[in-house]
Each structure stands twice: as C-alpha cells, then as structure tokens.
PDB file of C-alpha atoms in Angstrom:
ATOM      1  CA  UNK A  30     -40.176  41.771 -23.746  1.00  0.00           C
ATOM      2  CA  UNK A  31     -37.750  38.389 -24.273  1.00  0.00           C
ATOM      3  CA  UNK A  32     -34.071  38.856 -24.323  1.00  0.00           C
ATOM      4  CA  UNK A  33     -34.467  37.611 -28.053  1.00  0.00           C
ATOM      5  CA  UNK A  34     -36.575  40.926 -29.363  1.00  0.00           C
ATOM      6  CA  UNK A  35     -33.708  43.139 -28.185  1.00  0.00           C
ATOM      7  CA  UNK A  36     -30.642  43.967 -30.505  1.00  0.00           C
ATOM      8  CA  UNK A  37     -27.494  45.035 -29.314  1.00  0.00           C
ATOM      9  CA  UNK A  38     -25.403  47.314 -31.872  1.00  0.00           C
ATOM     10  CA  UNK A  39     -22.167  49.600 -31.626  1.00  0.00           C
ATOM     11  CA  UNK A  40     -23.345  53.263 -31.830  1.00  0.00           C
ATOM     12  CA  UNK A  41     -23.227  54.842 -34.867  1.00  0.00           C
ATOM     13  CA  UNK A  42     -23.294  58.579 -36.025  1.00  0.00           C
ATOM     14  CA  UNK A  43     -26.832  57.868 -37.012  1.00  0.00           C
ATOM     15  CA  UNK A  44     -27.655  57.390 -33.541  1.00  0.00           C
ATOM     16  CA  UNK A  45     -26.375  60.697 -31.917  1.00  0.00           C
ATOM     17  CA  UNK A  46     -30.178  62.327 -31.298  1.00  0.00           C
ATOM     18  CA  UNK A  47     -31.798  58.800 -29.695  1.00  0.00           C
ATOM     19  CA  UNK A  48     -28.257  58.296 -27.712  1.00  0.00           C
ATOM     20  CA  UNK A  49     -28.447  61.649 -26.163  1.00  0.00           C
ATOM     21  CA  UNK A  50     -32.104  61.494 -24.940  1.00  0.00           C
ATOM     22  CA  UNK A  51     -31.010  58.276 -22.934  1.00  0.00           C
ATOM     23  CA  UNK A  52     -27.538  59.791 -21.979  1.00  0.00           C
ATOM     24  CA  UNK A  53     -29.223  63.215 -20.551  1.00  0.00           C
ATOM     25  CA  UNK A  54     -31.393  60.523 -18.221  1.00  0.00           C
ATOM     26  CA  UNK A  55     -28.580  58.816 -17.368  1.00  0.00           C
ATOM     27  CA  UNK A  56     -27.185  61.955 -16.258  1.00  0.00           C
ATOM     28  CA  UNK A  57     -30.445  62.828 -14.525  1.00  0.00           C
ATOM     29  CA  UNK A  58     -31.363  59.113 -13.041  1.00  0.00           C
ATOM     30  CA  UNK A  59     -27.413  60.224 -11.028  1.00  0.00           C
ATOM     31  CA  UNK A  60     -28.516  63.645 -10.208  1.00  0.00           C
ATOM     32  CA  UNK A  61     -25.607  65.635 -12.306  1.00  0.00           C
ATOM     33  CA  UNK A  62     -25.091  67.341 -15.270  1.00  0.00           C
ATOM     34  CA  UNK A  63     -22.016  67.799 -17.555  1.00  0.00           C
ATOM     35  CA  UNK A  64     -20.864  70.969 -19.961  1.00  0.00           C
ATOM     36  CA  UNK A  65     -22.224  70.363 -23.320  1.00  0.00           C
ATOM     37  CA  UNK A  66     -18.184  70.087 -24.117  1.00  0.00           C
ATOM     38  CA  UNK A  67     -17.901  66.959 -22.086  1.00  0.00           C
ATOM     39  CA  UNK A  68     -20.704  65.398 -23.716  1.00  0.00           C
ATOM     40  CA  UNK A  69     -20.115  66.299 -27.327  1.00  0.00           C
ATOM     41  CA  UNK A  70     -16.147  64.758 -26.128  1.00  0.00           C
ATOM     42  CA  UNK A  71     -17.942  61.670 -24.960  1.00  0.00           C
ATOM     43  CA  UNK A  72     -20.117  60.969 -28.263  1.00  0.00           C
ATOM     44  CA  UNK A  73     -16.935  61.788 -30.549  1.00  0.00           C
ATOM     45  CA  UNK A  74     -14.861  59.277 -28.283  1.00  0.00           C
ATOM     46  CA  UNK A  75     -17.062  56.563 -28.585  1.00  0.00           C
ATOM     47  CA  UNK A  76     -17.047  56.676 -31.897  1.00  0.00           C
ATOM     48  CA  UNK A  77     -13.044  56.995 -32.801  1.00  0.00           C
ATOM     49  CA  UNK A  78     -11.363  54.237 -33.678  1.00  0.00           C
ATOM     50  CA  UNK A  79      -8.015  55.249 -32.113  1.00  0.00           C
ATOM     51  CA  UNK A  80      -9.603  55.652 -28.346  1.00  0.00           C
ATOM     52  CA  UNK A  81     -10.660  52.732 -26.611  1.00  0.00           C
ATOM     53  CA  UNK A  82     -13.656  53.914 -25.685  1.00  0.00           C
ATOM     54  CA  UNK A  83     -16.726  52.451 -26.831  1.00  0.00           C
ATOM     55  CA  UNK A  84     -20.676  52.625 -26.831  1.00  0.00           C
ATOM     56  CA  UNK A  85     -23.450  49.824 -27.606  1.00  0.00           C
ATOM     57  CA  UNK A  86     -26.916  50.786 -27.763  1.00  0.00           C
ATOM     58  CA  UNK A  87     -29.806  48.061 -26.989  1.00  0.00           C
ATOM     59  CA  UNK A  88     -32.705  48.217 -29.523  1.00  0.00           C
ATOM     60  CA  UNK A  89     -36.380  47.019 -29.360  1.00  0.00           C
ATOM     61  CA  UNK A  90     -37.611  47.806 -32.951  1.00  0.00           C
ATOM     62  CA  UNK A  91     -36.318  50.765 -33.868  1.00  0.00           C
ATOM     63  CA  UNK A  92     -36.420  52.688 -30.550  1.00  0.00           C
ATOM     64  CA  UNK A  93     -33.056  52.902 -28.455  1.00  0.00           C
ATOM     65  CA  UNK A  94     -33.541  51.588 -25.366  1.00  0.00           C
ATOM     66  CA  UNK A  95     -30.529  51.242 -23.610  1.00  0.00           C
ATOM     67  CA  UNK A  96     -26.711  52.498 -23.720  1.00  0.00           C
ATOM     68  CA  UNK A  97     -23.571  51.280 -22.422  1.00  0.00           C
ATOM     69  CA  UNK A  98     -19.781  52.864 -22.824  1.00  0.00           C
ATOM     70  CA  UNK A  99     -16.946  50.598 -21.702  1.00  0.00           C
ATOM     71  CA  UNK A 100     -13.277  51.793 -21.607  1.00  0.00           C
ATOM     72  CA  UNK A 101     -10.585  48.951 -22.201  1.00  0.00           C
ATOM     73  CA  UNK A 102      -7.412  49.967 -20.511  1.00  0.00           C
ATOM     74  CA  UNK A 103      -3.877  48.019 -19.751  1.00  0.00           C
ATOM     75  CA  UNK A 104      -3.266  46.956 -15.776  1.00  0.00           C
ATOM     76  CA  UNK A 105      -0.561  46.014 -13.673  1.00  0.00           C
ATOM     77  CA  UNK A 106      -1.983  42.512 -12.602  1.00  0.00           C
ATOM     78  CA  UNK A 107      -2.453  40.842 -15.831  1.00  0.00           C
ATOM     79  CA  UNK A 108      -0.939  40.820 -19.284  1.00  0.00           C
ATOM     80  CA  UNK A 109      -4.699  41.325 -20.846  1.00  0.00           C
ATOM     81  CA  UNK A 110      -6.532  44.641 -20.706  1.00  0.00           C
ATOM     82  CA  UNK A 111      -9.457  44.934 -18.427  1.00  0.00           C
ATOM     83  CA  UNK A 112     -12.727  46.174 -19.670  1.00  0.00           C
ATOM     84  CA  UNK A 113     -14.436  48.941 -17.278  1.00  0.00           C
ATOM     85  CA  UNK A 114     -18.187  49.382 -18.025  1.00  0.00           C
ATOM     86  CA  UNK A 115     -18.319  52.523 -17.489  1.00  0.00           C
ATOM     87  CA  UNK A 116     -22.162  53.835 -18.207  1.00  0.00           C
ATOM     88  CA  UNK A 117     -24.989  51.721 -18.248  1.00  0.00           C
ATOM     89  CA  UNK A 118     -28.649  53.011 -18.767  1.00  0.00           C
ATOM     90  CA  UNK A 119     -31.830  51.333 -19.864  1.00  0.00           C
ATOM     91  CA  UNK A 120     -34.909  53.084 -20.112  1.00  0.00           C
ATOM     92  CA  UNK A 121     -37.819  53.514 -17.281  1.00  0.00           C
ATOM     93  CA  UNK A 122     -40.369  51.944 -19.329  1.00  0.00           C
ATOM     94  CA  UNK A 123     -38.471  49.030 -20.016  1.00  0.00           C
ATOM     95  CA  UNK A 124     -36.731  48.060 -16.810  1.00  0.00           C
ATOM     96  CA  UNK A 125     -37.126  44.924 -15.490  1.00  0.00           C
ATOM     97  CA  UNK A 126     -37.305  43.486 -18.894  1.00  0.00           C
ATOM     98  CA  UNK A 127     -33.731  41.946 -20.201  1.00  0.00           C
ATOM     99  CA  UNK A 128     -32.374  44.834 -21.580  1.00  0.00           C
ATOM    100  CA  UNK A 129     -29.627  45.409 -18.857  1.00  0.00           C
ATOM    101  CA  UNK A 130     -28.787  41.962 -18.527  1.00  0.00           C
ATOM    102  CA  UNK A 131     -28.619  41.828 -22.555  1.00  0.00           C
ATOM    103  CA  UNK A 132     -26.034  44.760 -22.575  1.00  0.00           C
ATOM    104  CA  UNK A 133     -23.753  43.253 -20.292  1.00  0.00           C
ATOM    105  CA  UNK A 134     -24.143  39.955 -21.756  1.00  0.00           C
ATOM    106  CA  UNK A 135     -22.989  41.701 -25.181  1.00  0.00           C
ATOM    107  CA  UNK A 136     -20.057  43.797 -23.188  1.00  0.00           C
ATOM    108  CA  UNK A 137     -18.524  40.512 -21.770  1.00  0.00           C
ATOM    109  CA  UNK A 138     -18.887  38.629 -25.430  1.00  0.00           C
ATOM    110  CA  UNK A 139     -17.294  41.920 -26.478  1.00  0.00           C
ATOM    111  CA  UNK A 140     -14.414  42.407 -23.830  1.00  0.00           C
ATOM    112  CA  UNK A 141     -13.669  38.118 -24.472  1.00  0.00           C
ATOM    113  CA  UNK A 142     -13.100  39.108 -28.373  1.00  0.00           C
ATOM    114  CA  UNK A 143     -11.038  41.943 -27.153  1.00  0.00           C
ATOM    115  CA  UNK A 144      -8.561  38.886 -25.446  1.00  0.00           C
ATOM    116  CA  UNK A 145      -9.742  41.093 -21.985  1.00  0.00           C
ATOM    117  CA  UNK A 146      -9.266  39.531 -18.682  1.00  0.00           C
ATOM    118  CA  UNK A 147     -12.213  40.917 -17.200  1.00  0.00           C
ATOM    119  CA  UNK A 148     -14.940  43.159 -16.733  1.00  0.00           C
ATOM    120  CA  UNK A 149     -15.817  45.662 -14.019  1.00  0.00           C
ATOM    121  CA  UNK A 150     -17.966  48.169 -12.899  1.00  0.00           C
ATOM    122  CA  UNK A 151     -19.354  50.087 -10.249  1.00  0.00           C
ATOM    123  CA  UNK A 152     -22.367  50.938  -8.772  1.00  0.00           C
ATOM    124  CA  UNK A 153     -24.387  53.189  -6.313  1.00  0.00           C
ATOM    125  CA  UNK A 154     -25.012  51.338  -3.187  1.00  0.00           C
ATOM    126  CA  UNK A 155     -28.722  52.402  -2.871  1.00  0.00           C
ATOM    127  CA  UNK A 156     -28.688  51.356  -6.833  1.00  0.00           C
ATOM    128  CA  UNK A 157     -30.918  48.031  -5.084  1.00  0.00           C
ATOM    129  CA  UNK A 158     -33.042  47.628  -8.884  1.00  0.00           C
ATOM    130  CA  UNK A 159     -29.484  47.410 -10.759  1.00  0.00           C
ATOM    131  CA  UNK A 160     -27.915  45.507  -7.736  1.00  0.00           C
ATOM    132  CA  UNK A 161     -30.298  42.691  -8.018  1.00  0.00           C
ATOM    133  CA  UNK A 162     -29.112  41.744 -11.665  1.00  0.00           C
ATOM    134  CA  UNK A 163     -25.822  42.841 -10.735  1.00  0.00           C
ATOM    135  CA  UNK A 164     -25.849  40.089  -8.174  1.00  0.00           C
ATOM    136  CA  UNK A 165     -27.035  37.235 -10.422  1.00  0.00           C
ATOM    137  CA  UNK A 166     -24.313  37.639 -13.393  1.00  0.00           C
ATOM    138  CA  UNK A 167     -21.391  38.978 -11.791  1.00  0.00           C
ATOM    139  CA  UNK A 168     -19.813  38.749  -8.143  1.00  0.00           C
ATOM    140  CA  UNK A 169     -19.166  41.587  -5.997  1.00  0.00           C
ATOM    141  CA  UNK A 170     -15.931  42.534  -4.617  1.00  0.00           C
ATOM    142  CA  UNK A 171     -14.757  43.687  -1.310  1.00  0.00           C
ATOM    143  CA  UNK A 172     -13.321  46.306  -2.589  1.00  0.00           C
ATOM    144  CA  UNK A 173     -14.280  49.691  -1.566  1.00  0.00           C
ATOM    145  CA  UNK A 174     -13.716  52.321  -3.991  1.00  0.00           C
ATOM    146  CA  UNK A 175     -11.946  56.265  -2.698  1.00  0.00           C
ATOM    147  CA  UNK A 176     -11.559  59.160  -5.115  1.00  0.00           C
ATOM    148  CA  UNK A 177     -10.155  62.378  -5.542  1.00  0.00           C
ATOM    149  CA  UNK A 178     -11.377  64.595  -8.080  1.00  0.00           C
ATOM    150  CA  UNK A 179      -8.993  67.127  -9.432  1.00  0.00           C
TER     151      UNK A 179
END
C-alpha cells in the first residue's frame, strides 16, 4: 500500500460500527477493557464540537483501517495548546504499510492549523514495531512518565 491510497478523515457518526471494531483491538492489542459507558463517552466526545477531543480514521477504499484521538489542552510552558495523541491503532493486516505514519502526519498538519505548539504521545516500551516509526518522525524525550490512578 503507498501513503497516497490511504485517506485520512475526521470520524463521523457514520463511522461508529467500523470505529469500534478497531477501538475494541486497540483495547485488546493493550490487554484491557473499558465499561461500555466509557466507550459510548469516548465516541460521543470525539464527535462534540464543544470538547477538544477529536478522532481521525485512516481509510484504504472504503475499509477503516486505522484510528487516532488527540486531546488539545492549554499548558503552563507556552501560550499555544499542546496536542496529546492520545490513541493510535492501525490494523494487523496493514501494519508496516504507511498507515501509522499517515495518521500522525495528518495529526501534526492538524495540531499546526490548531496554532498548537506541539505534539506528544506516549508509548509502551516493549511497543519496538510502533517505536521504530516513532523514532524516525518524532524525537524521544527523557522524560519518564509516573501516574496515579484515582
């Protein structure tokens, strides 16, 4: 597949069923599972205007291949909002093949039009097949990430 046969779209209510299929294996590809509440939150987020939440699915004909939510939020180092990709999944049968690299590609075009200052992410550290194109469009940090669920 060439980066050029892959379209990059915000998700639409349309898209709900084909979005969830690749959102349940996202789920599964991190070995968790959410309420059905949290999920149906998620899809109605990413689709209201007045959260800054958003979703962008990656298609190859008319089969969704990929999904990624980013979260624009203000910070304390900079006057611009950052962008946080938040979720990124791209299908098993189509790894390796662009569509990854062609939804972060569209986040960053989408987080310049948003006047952002940057975009971030994080990643598993054993994640090595996501770290390799991680490595070769963005630049890791030294930071080290801690957390405290409540």
């Amino acid at each position: 597949m060439n980066h050029s046969s892959i379209k990059i779209t915000p998700l639409s209510k349309t898209d709900y069923e084909l979005w969830l299929i690749l959102w349940q294996n996202y789920l599964t590809f991190y070995e968790t599972s959410l309420p059905s509440s949290t999920t149906e939150t998620t899809w109605r987020n990413l689709l209201n205007e007045s959260v800054s939440i958003y979703g962008f699915g990656a298609w190859r004909e008319d089969v969704l291949v990929g999904i990624t939510h980013v979260v624009l939020h203000p910070n304390t180092w900079n006057t611009n909002a950052c962008c946080y990709l938040e979720d990124l999944y791209v299908a098993d049968n189509v790894r390796g093949q662009g569509v990854g690299r062609a939804l972060i590609e569209y986040v960053y075009s989408f987080a310049k039009d948003q006047d952002c200052n940057r975009v971030y992410w994080t990643t598993q550290e054993s994640n090595a097949a996501a770290r390799k194109l991680y490595d070769a469009i963005a630049t890791q940090t030294d930071m080290v990430q801690y957390r405290k669920d409540l």
